[in-house]
CSV table of C-alpha atoms in Angstrom, one decimal:
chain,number,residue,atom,x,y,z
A,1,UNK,CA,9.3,1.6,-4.1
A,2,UNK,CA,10.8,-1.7,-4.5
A,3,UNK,CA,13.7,-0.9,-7.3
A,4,UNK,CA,14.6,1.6,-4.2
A,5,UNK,CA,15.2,-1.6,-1.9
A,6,UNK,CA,17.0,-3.3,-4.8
A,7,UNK,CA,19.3,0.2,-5.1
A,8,UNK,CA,20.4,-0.1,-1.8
A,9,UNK,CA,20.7,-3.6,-1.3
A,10,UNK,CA,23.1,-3.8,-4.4
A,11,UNK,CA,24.6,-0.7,-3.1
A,12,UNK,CA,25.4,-2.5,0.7
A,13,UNK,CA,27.0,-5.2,-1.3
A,14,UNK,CA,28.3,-3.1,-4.1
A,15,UNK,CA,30.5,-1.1,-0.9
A,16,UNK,CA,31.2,-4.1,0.4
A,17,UNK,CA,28.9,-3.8,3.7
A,18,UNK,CA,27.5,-7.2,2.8
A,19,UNK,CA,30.1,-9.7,1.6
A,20,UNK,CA,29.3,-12.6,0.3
A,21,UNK,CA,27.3,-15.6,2.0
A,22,UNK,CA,25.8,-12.6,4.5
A,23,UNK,CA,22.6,-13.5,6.1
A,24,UNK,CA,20.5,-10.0,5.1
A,25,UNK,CA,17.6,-9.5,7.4
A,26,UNK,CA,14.2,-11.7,7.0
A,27,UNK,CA,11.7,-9.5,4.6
A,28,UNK,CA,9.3,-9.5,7.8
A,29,UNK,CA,12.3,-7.6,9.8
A,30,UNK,CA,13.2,-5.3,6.3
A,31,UNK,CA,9.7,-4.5,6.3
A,32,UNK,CA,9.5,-3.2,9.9
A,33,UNK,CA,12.6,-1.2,10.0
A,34,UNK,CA,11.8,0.1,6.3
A,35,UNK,CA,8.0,0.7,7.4
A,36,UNK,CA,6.8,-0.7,4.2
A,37,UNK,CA,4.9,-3.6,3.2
A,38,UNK,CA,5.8,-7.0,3.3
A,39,UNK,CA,4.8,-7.7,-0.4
A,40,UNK,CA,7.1,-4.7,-1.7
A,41,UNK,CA,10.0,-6.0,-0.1
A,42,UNK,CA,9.1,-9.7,-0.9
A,43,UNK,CA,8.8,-8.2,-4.5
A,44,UNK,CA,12.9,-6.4,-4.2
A,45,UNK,CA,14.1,-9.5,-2.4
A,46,UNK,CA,12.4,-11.8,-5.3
A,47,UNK,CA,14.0,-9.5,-8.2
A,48,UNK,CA,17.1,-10.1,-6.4
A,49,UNK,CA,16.9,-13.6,-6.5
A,50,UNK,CA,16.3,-13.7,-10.3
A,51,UNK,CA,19.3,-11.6,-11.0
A,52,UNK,CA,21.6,-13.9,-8.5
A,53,UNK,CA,22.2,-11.4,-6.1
A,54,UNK,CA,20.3,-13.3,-3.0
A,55,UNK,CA,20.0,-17.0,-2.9
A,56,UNK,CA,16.6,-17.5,-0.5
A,57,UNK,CA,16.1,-20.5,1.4
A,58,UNK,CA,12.5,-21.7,2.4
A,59,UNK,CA,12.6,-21.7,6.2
A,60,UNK,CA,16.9,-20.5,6.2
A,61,UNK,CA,16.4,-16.8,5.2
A,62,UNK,CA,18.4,-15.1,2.7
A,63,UNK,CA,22.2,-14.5,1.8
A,64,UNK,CA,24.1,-12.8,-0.2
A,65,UNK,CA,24.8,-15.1,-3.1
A,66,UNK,CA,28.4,-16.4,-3.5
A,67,UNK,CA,29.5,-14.1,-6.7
A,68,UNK,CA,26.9,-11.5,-6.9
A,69,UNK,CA,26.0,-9.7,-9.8
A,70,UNK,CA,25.4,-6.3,-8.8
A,71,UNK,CA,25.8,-5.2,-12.5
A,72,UNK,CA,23.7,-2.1,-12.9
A,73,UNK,CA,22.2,-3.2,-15.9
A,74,UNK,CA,19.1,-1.0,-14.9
A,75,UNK,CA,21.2,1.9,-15.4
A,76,UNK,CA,22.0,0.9,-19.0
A,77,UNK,CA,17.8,0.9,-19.1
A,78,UNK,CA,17.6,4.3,-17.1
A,79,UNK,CA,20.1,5.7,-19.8
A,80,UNK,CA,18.9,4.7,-22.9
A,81,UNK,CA,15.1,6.4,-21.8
A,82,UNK,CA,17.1,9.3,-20.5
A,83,UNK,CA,18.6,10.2,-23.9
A,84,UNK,CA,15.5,9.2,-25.6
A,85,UNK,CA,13.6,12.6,-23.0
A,86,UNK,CA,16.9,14.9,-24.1
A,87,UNK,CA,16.1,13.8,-28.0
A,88,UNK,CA,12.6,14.6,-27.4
A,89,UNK,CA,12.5,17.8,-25.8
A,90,UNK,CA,15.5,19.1,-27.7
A,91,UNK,CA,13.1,18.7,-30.8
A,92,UNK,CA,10.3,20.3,-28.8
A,93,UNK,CA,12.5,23.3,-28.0
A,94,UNK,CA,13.5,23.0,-31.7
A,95,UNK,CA,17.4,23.1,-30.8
A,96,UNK,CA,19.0,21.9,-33.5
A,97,UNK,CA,21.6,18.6,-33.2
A,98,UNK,CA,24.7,20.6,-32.7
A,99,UNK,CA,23.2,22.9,-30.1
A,100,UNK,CA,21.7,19.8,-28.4
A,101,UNK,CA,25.1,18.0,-28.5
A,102,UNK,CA,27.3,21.5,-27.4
A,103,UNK,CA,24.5,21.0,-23.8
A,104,UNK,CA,25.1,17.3,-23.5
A,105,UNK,CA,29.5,17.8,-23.5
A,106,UNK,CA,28.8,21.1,-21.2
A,107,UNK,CA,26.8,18.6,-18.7
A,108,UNK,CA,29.6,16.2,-18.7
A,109,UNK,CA,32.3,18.4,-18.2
A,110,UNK,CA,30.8,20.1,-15.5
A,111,UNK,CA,29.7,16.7,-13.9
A,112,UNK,CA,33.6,15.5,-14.1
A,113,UNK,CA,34.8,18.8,-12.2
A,114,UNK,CA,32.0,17.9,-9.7
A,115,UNK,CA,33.1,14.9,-9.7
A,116,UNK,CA,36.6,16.2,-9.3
A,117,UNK,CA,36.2,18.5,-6.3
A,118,UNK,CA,34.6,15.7,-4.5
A,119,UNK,CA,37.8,13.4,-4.7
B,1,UNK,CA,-7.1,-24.1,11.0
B,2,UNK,CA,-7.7,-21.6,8.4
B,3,UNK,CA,-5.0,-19.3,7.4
B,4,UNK,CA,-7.6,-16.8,6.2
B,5,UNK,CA,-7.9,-13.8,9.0
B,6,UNK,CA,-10.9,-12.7,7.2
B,7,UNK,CA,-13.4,-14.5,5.0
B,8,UNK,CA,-16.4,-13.3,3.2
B,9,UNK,CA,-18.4,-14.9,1.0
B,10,UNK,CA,-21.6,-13.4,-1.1
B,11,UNK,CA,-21.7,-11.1,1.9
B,12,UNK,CA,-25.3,-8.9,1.4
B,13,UNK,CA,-27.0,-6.1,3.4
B,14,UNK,CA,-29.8,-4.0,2.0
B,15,UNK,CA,-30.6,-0.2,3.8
B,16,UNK,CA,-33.6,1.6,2.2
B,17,UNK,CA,-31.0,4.2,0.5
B,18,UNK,CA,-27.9,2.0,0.2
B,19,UNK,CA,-27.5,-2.0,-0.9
B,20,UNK,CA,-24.2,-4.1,0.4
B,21,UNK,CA,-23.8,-6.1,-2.8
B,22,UNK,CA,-22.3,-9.8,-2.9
B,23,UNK,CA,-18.7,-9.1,-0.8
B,24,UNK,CA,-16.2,-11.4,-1.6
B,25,UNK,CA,-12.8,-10.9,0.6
B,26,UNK,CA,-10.2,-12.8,1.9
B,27,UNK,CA,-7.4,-11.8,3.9
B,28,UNK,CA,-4.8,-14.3,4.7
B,29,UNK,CA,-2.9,-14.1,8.0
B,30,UNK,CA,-0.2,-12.5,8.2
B,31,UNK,CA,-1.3,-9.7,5.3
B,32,UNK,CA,-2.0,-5.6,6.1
B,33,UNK,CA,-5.2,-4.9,3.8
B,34,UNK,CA,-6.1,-1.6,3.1
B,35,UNK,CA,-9.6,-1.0,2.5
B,36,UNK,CA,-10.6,2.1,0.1
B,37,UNK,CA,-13.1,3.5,-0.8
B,38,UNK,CA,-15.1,7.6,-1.5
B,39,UNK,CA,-17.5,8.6,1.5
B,40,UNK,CA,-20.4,6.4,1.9
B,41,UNK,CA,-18.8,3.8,-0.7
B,42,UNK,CA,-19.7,0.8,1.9
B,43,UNK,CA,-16.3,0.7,4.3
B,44,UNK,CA,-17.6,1.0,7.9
B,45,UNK,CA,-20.4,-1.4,7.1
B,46,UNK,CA,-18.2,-3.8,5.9
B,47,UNK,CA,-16.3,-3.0,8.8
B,48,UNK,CA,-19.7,-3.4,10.9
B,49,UNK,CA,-20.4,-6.6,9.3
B,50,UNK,CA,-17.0,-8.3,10.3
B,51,UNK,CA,-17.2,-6.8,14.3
B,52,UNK,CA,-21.1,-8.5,14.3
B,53,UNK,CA,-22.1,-4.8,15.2
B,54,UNK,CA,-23.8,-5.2,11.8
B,55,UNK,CA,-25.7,-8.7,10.9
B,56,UNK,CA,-25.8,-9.6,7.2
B,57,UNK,CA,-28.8,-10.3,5.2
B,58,UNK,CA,-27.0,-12.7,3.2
B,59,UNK,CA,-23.4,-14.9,2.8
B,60,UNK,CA,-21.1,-16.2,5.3
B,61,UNK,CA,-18.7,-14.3,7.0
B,62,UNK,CA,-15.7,-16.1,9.0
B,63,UNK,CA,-13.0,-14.0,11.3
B,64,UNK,CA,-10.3,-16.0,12.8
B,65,UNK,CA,-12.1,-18.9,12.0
B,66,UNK,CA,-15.6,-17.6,14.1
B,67,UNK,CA,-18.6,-17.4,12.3
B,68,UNK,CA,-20.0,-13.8,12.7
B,69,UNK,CA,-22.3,-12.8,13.9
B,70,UNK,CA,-22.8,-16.1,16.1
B,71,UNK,CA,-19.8,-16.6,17.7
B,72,UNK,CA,-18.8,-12.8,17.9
B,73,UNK,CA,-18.0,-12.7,21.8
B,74,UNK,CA,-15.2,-15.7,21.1
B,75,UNK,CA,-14.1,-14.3,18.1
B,76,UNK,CA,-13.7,-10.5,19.9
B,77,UNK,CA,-11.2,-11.6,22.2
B,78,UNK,CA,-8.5,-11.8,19.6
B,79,UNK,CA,-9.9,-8.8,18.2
B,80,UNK,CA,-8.9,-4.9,18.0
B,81,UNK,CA,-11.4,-2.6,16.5
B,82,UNK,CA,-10.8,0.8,16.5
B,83,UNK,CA,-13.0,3.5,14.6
B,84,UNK,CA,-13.7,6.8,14.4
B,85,UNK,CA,-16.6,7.9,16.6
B,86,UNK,CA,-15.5,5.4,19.3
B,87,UNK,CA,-16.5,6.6,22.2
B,88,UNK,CA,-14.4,6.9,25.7
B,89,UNK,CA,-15.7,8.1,28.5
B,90,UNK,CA,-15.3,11.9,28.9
B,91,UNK,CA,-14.7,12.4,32.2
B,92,UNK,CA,-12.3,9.8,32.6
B,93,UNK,CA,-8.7,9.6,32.4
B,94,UNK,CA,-6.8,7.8,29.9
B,95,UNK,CA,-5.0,5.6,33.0
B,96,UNK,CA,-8.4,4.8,33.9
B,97,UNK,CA,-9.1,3.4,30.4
B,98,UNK,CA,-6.3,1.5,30.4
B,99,UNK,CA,-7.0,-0.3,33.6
B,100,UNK,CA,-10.3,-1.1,32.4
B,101,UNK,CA,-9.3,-2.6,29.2
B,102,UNK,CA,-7.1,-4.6,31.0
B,103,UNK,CA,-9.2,-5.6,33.4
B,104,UNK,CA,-11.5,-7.6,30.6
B,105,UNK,CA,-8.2,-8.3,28.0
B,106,UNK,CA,-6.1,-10.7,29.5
B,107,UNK,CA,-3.6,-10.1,26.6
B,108,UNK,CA,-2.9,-6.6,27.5
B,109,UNK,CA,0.5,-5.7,27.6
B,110,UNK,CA,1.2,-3.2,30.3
B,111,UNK,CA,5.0,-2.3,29.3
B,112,UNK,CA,3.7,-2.1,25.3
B,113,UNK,CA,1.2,0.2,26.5
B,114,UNK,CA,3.6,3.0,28.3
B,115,UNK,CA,5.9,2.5,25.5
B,116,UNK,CA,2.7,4.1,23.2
B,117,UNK,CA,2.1,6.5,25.6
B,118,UNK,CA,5.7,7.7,25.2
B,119,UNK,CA,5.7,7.2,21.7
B,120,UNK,CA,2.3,8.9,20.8
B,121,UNK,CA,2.8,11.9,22.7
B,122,UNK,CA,-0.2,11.6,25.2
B,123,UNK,CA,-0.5,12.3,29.2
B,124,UNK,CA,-2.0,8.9,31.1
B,125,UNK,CA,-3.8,11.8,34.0
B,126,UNK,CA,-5.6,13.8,31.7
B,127,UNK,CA,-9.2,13.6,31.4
B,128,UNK,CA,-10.8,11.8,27.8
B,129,UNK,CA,-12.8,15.3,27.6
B,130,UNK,CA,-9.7,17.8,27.2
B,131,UNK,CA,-8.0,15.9,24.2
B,132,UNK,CA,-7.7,17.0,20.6
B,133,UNK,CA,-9.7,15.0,18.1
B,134,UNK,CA,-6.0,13.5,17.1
B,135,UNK,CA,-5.1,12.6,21.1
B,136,UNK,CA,-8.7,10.7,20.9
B,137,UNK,CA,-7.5,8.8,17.9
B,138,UNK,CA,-4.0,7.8,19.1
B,139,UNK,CA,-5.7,7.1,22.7
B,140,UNK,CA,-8.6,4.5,21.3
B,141,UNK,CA,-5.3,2.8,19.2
B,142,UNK,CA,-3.0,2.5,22.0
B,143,UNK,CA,-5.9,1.1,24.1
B,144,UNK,CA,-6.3,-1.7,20.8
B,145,UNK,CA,-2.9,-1.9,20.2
B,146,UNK,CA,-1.5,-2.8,24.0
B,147,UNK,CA,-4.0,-5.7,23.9
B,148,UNK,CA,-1.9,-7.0,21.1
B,149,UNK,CA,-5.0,-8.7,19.3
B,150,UNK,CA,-4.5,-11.3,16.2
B,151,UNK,CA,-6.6,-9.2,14.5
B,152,UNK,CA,-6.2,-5.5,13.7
B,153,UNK,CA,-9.5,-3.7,12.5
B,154,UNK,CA,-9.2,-0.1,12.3
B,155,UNK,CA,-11.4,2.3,10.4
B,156,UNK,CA,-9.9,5.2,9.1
B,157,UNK,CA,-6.7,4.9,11.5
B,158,UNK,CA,-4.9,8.0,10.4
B,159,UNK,CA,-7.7,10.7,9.8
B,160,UNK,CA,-7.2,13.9,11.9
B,161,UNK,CA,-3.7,13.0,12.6
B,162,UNK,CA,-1.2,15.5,12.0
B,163,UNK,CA,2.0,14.4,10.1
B,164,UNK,CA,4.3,13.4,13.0
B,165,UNK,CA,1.4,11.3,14.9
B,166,UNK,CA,0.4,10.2,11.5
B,167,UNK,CA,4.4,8.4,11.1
B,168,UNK,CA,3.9,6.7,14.3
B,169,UNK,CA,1.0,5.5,14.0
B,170,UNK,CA,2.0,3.7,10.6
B,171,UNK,CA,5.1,2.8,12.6
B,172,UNK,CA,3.5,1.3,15.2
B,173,UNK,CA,0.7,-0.3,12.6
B,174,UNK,CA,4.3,-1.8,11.1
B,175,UNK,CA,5.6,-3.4,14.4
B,176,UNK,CA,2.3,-5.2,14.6
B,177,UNK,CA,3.5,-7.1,11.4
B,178,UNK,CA,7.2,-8.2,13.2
B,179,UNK,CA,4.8,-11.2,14.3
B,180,UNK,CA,3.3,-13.0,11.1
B,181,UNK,CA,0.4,-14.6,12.9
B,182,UNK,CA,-0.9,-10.9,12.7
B,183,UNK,CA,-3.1,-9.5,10.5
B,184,UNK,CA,-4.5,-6.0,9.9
B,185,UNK,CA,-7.1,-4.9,8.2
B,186,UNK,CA,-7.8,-0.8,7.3
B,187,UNK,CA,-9.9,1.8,5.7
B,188,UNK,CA,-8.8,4.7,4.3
B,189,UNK,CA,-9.2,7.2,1.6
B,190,UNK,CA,-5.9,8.5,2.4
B,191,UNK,CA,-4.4,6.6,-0.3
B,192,UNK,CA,-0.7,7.1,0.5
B,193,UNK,CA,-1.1,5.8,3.8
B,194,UNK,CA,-2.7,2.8,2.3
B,195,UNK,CA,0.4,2.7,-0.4
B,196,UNK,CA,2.9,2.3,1.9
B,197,UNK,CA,1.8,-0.7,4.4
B,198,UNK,CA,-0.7,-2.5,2.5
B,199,UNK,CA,0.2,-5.6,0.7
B,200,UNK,CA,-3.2,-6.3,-0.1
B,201,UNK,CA,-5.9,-3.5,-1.0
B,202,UNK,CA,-9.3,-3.1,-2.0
B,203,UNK,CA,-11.3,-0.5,-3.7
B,204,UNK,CA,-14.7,-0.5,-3.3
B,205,UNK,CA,-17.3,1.5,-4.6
B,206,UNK,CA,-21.1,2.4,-4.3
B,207,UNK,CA,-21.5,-0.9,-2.0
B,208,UNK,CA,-19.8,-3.4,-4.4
B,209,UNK,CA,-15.8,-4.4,-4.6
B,210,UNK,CA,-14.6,-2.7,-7.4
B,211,UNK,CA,-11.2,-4.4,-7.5
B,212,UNK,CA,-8.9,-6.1,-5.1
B,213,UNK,CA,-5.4,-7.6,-6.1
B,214,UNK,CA,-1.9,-7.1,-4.2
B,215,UNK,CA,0.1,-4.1,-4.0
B,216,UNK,CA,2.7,-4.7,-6.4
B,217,UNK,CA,0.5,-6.1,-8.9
B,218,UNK,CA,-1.8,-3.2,-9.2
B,219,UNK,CA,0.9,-0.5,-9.8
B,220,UNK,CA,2.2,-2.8,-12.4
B,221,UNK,CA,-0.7,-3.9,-14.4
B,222,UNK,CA,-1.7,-0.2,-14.2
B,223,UNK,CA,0.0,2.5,-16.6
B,224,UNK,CA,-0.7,5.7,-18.9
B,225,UNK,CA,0.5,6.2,-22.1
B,226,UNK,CA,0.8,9.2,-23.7
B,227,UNK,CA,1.0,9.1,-27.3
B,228,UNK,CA,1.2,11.4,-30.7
B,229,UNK,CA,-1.3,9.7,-33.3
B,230,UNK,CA,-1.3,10.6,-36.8
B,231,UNK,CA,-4.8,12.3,-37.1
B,232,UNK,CA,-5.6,9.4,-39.6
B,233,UNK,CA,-5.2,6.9,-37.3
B,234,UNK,CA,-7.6,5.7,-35.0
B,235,UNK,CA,-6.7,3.6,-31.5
B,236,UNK,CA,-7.8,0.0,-31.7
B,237,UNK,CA,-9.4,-1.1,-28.7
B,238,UNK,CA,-7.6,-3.5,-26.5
B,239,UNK,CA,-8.4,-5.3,-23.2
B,240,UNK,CA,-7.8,-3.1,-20.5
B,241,UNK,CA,-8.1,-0.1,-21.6
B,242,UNK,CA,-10.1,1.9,-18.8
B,243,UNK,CA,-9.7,5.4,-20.7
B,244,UNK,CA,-8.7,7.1,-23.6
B,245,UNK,CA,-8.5,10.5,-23.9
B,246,UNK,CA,-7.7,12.1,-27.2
B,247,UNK,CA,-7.4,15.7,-28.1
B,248,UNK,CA,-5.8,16.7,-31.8
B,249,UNK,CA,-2.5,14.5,-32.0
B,250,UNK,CA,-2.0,13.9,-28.2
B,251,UNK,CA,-3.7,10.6,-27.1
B,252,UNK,CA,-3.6,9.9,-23.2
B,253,UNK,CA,-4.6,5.9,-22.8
B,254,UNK,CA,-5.1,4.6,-19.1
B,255,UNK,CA,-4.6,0.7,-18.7
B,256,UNK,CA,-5.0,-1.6,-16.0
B,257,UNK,CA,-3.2,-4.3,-17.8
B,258,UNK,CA,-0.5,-3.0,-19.3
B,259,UNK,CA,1.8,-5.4,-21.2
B,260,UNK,CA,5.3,-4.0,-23.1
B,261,UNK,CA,3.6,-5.4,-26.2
B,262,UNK,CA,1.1,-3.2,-26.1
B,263,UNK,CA,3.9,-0.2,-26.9
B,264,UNK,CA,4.9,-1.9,-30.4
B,265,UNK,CA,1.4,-2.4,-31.4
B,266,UNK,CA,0.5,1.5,-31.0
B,267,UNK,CA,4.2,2.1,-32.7
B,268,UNK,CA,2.9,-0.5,-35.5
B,269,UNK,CA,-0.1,1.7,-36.4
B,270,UNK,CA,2.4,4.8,-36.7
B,271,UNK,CA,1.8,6.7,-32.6
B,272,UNK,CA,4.8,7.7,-30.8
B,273,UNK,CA,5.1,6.8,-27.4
B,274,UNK,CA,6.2,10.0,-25.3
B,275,UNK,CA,6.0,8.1,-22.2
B,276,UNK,CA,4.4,5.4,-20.4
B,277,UNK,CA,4.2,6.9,-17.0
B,278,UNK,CA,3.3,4.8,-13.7
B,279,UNK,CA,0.5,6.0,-11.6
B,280,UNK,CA,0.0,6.4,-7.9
B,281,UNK,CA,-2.7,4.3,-6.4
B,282,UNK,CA,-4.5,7.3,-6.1
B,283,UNK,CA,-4.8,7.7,-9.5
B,284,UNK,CA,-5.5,4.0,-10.0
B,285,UNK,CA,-8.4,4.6,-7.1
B,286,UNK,CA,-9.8,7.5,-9.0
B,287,UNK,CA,-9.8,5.9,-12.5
B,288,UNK,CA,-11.3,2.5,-11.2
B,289,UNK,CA,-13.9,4.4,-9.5
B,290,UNK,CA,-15.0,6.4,-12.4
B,291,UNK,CA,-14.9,3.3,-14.9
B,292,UNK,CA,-17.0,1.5,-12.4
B,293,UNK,CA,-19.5,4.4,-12.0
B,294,UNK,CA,-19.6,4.5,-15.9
B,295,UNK,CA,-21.0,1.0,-15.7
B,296,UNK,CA,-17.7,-0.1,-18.2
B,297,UNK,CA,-15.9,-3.4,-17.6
B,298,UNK,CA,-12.7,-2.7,-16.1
């Protein structure tokens, strides 16, 4: 629940919703108008800290830090387990490396023209 | 002042057929806490115990600072306690209610309280007797809720609700918490209702707390594992471990303290990790319950 908040917090700045030095709302307010609780979005807002996304204030509130990293390193993460599954089930399914590979280029090229269509 | 909402200490109560075993709980202000536990695990006594409807045997039990069950009719005032089989009265109206309860509560707030009546979808004219079992339960919260007590006590909130009452409800439950001097306690076994307000919970479990942590910790300490063991090999035990299931190659190992370390360890002794899966707080609920009952350590 919380990596969601992070998503779209990073994704608000990422777009450029939330420019730098932004106040973003109190985790109290998040909270309400997310209806979740306030220790998941204290966890998000904390995460965000620790990457240097957020700078908190005690008291002040929070703001978008001055150059924030909105990196998706978790994606890297997200990846690498991702390939690991396709590795895995393509042994379960007994497809051999090529085959496996042939599926992989098939799902990029039709994710490009996707892509594409959308642009 | 205390900032504990809730305090009990070695709370005790003993029934000829059920025992209320050495409670510890605090709730700070400012927290939701969801309370969950199987049918007949202990909840509404609890519940009883911290409304003085219930005395203890034993321990010391302090709610917004009151002593309970001695200073119960000072500590009530700043309380809201909605439950199940409260009763209204049948044959009267749910503006006659209101006017009552406002009448005693000088906290109620009038304009909060239409606002429910919008929100949850019920008539102020009708009679108590022609409601649904769900109009009963949003009625007996909006009567609680427009008094806008420090203290929120609500025993199974959400049971009998359909889905749509069910989201306001939580919502309103939420707007409670826009004012941090507020503080919410709630029983459940409705586990995803629990999961998505709480920031504290609390399983408990044939009369005695099982476990009690914060949200975030508990989905994080807990995990499963499923791994492929060389037949060979057999799983060291490690702290934490709650179950292991193991059938031919495929081992399933539930954890309620699961460190990243503990994936080289099993890779060490030759396993393959096919996944390390989080699990909902239902599954958590049902694992801590069944550890517990098999008199384990968790």
């Amino acid at each position: 629940m919380y990596i969601q908040i992070i998503d779209q917090i990073k994704q608000r700045i990422a777009i450029g919703d939330w420019p730098p030095g932004t106040e973003i709302p109190s985790i109290r307010q998040l909270a309400v108008v997310l209806r979740v609780s306030v220790i998941t979005v204290k966890r998000a807002y904390f995460e965000l800290e620790r990457d240097s996304v957020i700078t908190t204030q005690h008291g002040k509130g929070s703001k978008v830090a001055e150059f924030p990293n909105v990196a998706p390193r978790r994606y890297d993460e997200e990846l690498a387990q991702s390939i690991e599954q396709v590795a895995r089930l393509g042994a379960m399914l007994g497809l051999s490396p090529e085959t496996l590979t042939e599926r992989l280029l098939a799902a990029i090229d039709h994710h490009t023209k996707e892509i594409a269509c959308l642009t | 002042m205390s900032d504990l909402a809730v305090h009990f200490e070695g709370v005790g109560k003993d029934y000829p057929h059920f025992t209320l075993d050495n409670l510890n709980l605090s709730l700070p202000t400012g927290t939701v806490m969801g309370f969950i536990g199987a049918n007949g695990a202990g909840k509404s006594t609890t519940i009883r115990i911290l409304m003085g409807l219930v005395y203890q045997d034993r321990g010391s039990v302090r709610v917004l600072g009151h002593a309970m069950p001695f200073d119960q009719s000072v500590a009530k005032l700043d309380i809201g306690y909605a439950s199940e089989d409260l009763r209204l009265y049948g044959s009267a109206t749910l503006a006659w209610h209101m006017n009552f309860i406002q009448s005693i509560y000088p906290t109620w707030d009038q304009t909060y309280a239409d606002s429910l009546v919008d929100r949850f979808d019920l008539k102020p004219q009708q009679k108590i007797k022609g409601l649904s079992h769900g109009q009963r339960v949003k009625a007996a919260l909006l009567l609680v809720l427009a008094r806008r007590p420090r203290l929120l006590v609500l025993d199974e909130p959400t049971t009998g609700l359909d889905p749509v009452a069910r989201h306001e409800v939580l919502g309103a439950l939420m707007e409670v918490l826009a004012d941090d001097r507020r503080t919410i306690l709630f029983s459940s076994h409705n586990t995803l209702d629990v999961e998505s307000i709480s920031d504290r919970i609390t399983f408990i479990d044939r009369g005695r707390i099982i476990d009690t942590d914060d949200k975030e910790s508990f989905l994080d300490r807990w995990r499963r594992l499923r791994l492929v063991v060389p037949p060979e090999v057999t799983l060291p035990p490690m702290p934490g471990i709650v179950e292991e299931n193991r059938t031919g190659r495929l081992a399933v190992v539930t954890t309620n303290r699961f460190e990243p370390a503990m994936t080289s360890l099993y890779q060490d002794l030759g396993a393959t990790i096919q996944a390390v899966d989080t699990m909902s707080l239902e599954e958590i609920f049902i694992a801590n319950v069944r550890t517990g009952r098999n008199g384990k350590a968790a």
